[in-house]
PDB file of C-alpha atoms in Angstrom:
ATOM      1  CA  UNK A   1       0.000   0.000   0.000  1.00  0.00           C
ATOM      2  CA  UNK A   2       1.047   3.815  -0.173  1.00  0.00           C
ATOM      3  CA  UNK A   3       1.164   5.811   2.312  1.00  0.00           C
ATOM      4  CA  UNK A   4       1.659   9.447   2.666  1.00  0.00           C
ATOM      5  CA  UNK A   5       4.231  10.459   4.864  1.00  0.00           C
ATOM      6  CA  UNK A   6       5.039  13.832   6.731  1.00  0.00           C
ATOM      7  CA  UNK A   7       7.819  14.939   8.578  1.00  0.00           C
ATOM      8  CA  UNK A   8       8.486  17.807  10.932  1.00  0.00           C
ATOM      9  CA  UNK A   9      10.580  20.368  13.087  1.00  0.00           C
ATOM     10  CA  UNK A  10      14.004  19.434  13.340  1.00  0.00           C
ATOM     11  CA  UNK A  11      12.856  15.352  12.191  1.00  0.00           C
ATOM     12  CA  UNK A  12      12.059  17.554   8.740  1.00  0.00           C
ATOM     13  CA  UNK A  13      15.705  19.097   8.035  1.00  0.00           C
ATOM     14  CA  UNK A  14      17.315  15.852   9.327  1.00  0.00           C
ATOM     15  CA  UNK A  15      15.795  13.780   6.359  1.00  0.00           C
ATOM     16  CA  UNK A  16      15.716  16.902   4.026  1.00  0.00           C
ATOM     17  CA  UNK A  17      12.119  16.467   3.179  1.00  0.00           C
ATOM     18  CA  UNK A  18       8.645  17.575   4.728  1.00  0.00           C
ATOM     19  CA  UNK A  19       7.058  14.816   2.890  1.00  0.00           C
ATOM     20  CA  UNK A  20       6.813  11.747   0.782  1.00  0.00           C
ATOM     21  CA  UNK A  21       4.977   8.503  -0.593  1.00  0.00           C
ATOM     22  CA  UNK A  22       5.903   5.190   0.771  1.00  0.00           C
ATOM     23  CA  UNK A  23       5.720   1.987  -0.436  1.00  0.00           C
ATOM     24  CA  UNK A  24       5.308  -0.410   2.650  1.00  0.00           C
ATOM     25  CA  UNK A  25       3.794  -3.436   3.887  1.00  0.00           C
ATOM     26  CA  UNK A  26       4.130  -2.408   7.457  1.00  0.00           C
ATOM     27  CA  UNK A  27       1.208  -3.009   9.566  1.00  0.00           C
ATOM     28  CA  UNK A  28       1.837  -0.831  12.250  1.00  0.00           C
ATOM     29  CA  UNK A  29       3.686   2.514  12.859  1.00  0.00           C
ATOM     30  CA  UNK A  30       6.921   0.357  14.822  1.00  0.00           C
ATOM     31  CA  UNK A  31       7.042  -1.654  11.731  1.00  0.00           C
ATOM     32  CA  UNK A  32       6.948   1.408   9.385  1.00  0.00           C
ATOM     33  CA  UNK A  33       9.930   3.231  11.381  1.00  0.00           C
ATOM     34  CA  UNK A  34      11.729   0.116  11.444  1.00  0.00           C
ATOM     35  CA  UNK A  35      11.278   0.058   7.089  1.00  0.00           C
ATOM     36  CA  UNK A  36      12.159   3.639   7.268  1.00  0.00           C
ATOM     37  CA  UNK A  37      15.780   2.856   9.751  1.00  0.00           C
ATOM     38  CA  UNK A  38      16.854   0.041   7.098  1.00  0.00           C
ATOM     39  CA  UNK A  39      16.749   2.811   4.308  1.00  0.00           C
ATOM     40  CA  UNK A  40      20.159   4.192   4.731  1.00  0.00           C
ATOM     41  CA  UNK A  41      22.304   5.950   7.201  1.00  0.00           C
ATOM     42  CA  UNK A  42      20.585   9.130   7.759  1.00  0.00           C
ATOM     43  CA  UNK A  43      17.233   7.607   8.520  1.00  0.00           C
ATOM     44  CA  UNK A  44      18.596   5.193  10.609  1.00  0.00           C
ATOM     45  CA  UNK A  45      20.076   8.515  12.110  1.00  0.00           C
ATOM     46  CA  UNK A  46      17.083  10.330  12.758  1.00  0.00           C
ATOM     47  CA  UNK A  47      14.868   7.708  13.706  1.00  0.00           C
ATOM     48  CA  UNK A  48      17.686   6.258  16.652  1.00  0.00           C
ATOM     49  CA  UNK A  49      15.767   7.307  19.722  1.00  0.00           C
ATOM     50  CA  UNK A  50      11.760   6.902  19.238  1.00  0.00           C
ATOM     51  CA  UNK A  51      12.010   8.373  22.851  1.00  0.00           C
ATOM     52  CA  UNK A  52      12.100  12.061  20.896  1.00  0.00           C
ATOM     53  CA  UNK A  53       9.883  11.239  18.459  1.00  0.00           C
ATOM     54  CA  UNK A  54       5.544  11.509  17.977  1.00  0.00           C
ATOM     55  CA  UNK A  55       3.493   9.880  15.645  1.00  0.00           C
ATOM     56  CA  UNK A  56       0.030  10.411  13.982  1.00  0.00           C
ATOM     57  CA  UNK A  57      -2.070   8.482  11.798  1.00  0.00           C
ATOM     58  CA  UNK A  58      -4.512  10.539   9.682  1.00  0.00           C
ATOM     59  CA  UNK A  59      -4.008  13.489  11.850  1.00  0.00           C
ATOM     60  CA  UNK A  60      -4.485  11.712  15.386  1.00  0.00           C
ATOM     61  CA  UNK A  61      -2.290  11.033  17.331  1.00  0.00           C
ATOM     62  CA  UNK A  62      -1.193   7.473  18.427  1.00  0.00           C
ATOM     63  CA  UNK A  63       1.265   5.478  19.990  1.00  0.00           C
ATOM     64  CA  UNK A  64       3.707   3.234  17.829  1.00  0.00           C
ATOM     65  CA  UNK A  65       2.301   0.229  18.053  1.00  0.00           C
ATOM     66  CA  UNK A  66      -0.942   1.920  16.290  1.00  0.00           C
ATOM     67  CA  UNK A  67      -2.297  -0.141  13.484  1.00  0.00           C
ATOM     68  CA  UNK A  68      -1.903   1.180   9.711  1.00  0.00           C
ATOM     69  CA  UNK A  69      -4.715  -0.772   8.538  1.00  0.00           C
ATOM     70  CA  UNK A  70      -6.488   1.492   5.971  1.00  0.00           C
ATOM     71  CA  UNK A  71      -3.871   4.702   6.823  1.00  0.00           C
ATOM     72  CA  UNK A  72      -3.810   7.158   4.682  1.00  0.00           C
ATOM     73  CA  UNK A  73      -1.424   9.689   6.028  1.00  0.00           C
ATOM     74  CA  UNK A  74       1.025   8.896   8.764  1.00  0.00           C
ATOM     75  CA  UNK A  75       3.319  11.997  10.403  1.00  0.00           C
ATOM     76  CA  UNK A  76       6.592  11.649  12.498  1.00  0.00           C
ATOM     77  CA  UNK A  77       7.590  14.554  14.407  1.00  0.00           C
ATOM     78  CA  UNK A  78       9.275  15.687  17.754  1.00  0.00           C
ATOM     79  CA  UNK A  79       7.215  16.522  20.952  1.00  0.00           C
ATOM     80  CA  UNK A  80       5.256  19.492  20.476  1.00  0.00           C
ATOM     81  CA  UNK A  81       5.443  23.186  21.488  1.00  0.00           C
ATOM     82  CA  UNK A  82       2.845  25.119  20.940  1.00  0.00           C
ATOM     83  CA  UNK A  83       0.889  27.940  23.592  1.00  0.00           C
TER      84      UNK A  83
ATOM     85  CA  UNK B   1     -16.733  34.636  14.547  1.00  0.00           C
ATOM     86  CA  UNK B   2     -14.699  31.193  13.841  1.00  0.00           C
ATOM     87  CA  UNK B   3     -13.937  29.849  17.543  1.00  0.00           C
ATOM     88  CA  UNK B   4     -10.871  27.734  15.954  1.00  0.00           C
ATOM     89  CA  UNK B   5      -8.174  30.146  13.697  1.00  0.00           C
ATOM     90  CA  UNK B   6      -4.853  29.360  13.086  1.00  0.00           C
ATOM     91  CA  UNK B   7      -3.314  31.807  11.243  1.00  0.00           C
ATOM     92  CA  UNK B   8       0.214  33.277   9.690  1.00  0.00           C
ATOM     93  CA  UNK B   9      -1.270  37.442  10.123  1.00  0.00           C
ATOM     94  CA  UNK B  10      -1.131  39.574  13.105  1.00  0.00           C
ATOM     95  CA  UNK B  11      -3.973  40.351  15.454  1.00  0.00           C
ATOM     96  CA  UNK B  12      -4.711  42.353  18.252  1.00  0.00           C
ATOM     97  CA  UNK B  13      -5.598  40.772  21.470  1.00  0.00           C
ATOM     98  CA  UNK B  14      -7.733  43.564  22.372  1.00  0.00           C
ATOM     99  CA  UNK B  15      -9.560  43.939  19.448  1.00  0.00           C
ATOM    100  CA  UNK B  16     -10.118  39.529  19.612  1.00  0.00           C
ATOM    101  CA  UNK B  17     -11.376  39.741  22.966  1.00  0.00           C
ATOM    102  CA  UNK B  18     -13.984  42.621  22.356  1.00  0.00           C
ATOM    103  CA  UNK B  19     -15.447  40.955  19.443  1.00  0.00           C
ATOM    104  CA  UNK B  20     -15.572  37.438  21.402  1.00  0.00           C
ATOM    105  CA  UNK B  21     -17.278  38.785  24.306  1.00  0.00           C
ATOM    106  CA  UNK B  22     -19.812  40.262  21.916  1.00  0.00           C
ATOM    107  CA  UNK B  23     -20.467  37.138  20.883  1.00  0.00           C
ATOM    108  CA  UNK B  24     -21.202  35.561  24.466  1.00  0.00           C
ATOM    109  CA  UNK B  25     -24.413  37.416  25.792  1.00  0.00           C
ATOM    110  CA  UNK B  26     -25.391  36.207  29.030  1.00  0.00           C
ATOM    111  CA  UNK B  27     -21.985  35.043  30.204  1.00  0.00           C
ATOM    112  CA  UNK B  28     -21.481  36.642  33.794  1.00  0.00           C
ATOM    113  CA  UNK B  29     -17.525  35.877  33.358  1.00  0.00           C
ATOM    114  CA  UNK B  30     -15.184  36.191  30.501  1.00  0.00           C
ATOM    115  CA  UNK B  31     -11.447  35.292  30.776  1.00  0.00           C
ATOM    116  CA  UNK B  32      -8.491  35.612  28.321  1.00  0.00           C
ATOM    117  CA  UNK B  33      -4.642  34.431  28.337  1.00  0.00           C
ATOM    118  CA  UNK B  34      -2.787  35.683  25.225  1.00  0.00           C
ATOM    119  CA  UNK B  35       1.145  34.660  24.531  1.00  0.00           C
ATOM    120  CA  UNK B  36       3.238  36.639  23.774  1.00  0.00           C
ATOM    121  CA  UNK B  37       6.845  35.804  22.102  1.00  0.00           C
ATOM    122  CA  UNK B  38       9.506  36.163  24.672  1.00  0.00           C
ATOM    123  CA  UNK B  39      12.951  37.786  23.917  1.00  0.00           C
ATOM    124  CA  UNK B  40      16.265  35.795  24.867  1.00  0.00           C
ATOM    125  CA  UNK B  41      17.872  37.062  28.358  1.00  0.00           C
ATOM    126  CA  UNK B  42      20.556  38.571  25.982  1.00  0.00           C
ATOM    127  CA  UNK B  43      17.711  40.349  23.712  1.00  0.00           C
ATOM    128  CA  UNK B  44      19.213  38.206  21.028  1.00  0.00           C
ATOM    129  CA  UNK B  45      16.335  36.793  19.380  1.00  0.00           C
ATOM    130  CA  UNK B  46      16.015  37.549  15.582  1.00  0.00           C
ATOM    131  CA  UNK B  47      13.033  35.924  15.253  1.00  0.00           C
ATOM    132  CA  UNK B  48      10.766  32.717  16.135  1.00  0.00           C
ATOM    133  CA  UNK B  49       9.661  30.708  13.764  1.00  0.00           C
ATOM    134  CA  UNK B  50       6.719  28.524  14.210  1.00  0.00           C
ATOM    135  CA  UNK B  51       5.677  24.950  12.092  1.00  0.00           C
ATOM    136  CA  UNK B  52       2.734  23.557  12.285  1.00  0.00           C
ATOM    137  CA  UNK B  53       1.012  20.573  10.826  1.00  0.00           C
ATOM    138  CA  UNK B  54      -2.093  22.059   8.378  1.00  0.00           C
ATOM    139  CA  UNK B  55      -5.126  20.140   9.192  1.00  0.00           C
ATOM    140  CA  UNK B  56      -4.317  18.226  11.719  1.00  0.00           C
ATOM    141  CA  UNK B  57      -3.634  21.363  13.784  1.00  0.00           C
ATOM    142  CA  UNK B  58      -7.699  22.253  12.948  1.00  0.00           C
ATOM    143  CA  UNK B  59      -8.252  18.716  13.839  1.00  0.00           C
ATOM    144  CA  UNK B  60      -6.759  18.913  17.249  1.00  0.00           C
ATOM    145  CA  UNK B  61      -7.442  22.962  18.454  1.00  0.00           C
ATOM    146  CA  UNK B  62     -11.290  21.813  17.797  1.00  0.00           C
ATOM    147  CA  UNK B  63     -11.199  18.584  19.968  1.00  0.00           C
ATOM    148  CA  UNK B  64      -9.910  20.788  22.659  1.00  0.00           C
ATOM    149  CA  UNK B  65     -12.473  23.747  22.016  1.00  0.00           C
ATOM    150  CA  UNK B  66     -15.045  21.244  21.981  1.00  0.00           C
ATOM    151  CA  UNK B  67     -13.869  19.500  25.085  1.00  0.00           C
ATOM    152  CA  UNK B  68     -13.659  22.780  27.132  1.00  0.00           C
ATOM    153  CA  UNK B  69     -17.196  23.787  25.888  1.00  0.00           C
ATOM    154  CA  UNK B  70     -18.812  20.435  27.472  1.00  0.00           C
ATOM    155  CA  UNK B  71     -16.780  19.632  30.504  1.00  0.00           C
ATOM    156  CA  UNK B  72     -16.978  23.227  31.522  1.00  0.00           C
ATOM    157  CA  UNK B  73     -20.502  24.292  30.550  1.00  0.00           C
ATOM    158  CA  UNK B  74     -18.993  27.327  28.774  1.00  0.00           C
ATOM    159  CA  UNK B  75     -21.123  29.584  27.249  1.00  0.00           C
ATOM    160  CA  UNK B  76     -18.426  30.223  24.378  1.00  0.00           C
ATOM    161  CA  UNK B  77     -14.689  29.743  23.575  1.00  0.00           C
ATOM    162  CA  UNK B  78     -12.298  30.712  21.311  1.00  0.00           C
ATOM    163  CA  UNK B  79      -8.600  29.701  20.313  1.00  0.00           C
ATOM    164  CA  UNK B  80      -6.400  31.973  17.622  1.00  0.00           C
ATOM    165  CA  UNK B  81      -2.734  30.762  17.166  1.00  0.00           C
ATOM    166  CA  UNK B  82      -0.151  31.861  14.701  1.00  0.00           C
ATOM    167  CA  UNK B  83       2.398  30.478  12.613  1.00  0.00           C
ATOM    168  CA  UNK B  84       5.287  31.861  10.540  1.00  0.00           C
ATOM    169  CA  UNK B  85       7.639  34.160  11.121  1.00  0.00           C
ATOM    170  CA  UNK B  86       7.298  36.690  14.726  1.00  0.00           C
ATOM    171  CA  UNK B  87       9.651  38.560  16.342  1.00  0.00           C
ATOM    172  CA  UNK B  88       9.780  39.451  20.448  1.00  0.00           C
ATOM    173  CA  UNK B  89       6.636  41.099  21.442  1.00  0.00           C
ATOM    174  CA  UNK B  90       4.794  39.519  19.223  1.00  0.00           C
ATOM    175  CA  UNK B  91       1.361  37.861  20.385  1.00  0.00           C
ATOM    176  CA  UNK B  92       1.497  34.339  19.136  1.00  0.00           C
ATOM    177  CA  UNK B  93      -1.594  33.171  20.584  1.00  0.00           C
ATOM    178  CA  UNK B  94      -4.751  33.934  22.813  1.00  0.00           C
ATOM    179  CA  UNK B  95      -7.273  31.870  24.336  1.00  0.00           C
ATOM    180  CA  UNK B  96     -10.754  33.120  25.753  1.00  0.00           C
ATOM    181  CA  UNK B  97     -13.372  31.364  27.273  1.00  0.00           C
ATOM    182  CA  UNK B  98     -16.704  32.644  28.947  1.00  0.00           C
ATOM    183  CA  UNK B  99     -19.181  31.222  31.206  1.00  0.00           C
ATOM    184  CA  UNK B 100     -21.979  32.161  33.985  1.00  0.00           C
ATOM    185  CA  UNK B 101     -19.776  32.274  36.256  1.00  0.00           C
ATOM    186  CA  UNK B 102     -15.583  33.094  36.571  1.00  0.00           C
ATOM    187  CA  UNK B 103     -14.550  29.464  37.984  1.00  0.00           C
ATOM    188  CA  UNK B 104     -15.836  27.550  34.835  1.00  0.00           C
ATOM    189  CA  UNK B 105     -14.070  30.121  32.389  1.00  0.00           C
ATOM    190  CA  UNK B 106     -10.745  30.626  34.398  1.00  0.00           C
ATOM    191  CA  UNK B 107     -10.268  26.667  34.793  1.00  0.00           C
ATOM    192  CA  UNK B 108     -10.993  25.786  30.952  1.00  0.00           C
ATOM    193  CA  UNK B 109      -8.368  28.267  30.122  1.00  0.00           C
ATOM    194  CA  UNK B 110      -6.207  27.148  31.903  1.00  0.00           C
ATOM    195  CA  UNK B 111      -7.423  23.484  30.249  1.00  0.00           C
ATOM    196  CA  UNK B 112      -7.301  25.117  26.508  1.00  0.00           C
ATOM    197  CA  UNK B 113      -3.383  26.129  27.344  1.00  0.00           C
ATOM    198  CA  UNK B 114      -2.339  22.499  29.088  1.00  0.00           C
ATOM    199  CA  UNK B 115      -3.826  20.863  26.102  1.00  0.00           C
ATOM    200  CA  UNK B 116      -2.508  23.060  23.158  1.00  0.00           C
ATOM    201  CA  UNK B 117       0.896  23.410  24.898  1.00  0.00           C
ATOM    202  CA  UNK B 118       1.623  20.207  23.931  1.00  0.00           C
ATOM    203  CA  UNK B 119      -1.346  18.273  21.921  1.00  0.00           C
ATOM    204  CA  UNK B 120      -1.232  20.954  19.206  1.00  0.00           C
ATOM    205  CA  UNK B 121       0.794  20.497  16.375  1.00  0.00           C
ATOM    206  CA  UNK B 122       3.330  22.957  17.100  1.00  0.00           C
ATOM    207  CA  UNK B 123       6.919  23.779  16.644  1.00  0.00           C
ATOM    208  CA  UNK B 124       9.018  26.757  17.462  1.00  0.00           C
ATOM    209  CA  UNK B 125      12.278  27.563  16.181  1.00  0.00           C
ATOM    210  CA  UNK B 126      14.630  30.456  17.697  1.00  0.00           C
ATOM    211  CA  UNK B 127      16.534  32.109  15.247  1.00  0.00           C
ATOM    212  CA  UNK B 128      19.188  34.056  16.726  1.00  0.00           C
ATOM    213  CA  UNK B 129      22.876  35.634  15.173  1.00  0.00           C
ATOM    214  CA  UNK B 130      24.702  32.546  16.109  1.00  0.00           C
ATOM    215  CA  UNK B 131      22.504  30.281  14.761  1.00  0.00           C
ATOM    216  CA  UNK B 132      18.849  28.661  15.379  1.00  0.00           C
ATOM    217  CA  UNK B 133      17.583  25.813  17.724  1.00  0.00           C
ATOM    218  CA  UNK B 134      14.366  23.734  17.942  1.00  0.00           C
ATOM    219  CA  UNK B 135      12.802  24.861  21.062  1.00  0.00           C
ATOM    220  CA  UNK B 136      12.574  21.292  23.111  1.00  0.00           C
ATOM    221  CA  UNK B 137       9.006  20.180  25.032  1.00  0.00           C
ATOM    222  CA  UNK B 138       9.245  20.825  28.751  1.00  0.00           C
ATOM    223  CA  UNK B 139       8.291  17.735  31.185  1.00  0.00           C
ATOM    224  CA  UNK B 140       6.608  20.281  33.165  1.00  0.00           C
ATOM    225  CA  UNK B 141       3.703  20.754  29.955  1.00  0.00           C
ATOM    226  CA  UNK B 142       3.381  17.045  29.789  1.00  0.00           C
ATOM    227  CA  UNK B 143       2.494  16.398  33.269  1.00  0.00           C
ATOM    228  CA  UNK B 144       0.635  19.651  33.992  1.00  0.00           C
ATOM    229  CA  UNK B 145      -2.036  17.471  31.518  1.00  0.00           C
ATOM    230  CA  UNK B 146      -2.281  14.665  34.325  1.00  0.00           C
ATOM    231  CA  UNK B 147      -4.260  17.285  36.756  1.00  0.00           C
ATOM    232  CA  UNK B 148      -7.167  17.226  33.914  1.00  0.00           C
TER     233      UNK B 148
END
């Protein structure tokens, strides 16, 4: 399936893109960051420490071990900082 | 008036407030919290630049609107938050809430600012002459959530 992809903040200049398609069969938004890590270096890089990191799925958000099942958009991005 | 904006323009607190209390007859309490950029100690902020994720940023400022407006029996509510470019001084947000009476609309302000603080798709970005830096979530924001 494709998914849409967004990133953001400082996750966004790591990577060098705000957003792109993805191929994947992950069912789940571990299994997706674990497709994105085997990419290449700099993923790997930027996805090391989940810790930092949020996720969404169609605009909610959710924990990692959320299911992709009919996802259309999924978003990666640091802890937020808004007010 | 729309009770959700985000937006990259100006505004004037003032000028929000007066046209959201016009909006709330009947209300025997209206309260307001605006935020305003804050200069580095060393005045060395060029400016502060804030992300944000379109749509689900809509998505999330109206589940918390909507979730003040019941568990608080407000009479009205209203969240404005920019994005873009500001510089030290500038507002950057304002919340304001109004009910029959001033407990309801002081605590869901209070509520509107722990949830947006850190359930709003935010990020903010200090620029300054030696360089910029993502501005990092405080622990303090994430439990302050737990009292709700």
């Amino acid at each position: 399936m494709k998914i849409d992809v967004h990133y953001f903040a400082w996750l966004r200049e790591r990577l060098g893109t705000g957003r792109e398609t993805v191929e994947t069969e992950a069912g789940t938004v571990a299994e997706l960051i674990d497709e994105l890590r085997a990419r290449d270096e700099g993923y790997a890089h930027a996805f090391s420490d989940t810790g930092a990191l949020r996720a969404a799925v169609d605009q909610d958000l959710v924990e990692f071990d959320a299911s992709l099942d009919g996802a259309r958009e999924v978003a990666f991005f640091p802890p937020m900082t808004g007010g | 008036m729309e009770p959700v904006r985000v937006q990259k323009a100006a505004f004037d607190p003032g000028q929000e407030l007066n046209a959201f209390s016009a909006t709330v007859p009947g209300a025997g309490a209206v309260v307001s919290f605006s935020g305003i950029t804050r200069d580095l100690a060393e005045g060395a902020l060029d400016v502060m630049e804030i992300e944000h994720y379109p749509g689900m940023t809509e998505k999330a400022l109206s589940a918390i609107h909507d979730e003040a407006m019941t568990r608080f029996s407000l009479t009205g509510a209203m969240i404005l938050h920019r994005y873009g470019r500001l510089a030290a001084g500038d507002p950057i947000m304002m919340v304001a809430t109004a009910a029959r009476h001033r407990a309801a609309a002081f605590a869901a302000a209070e509520f509107l600012m722990d949830y947006l603080k850190s359930r709003a798709p935010f990020w903010k970005k200090e620029v300054t002459p030696e360089g910029a830096r993502w501005v990092a979530a405080r622990a303090e924001d994430e439990e302050a959530l737990t009292r709700w």
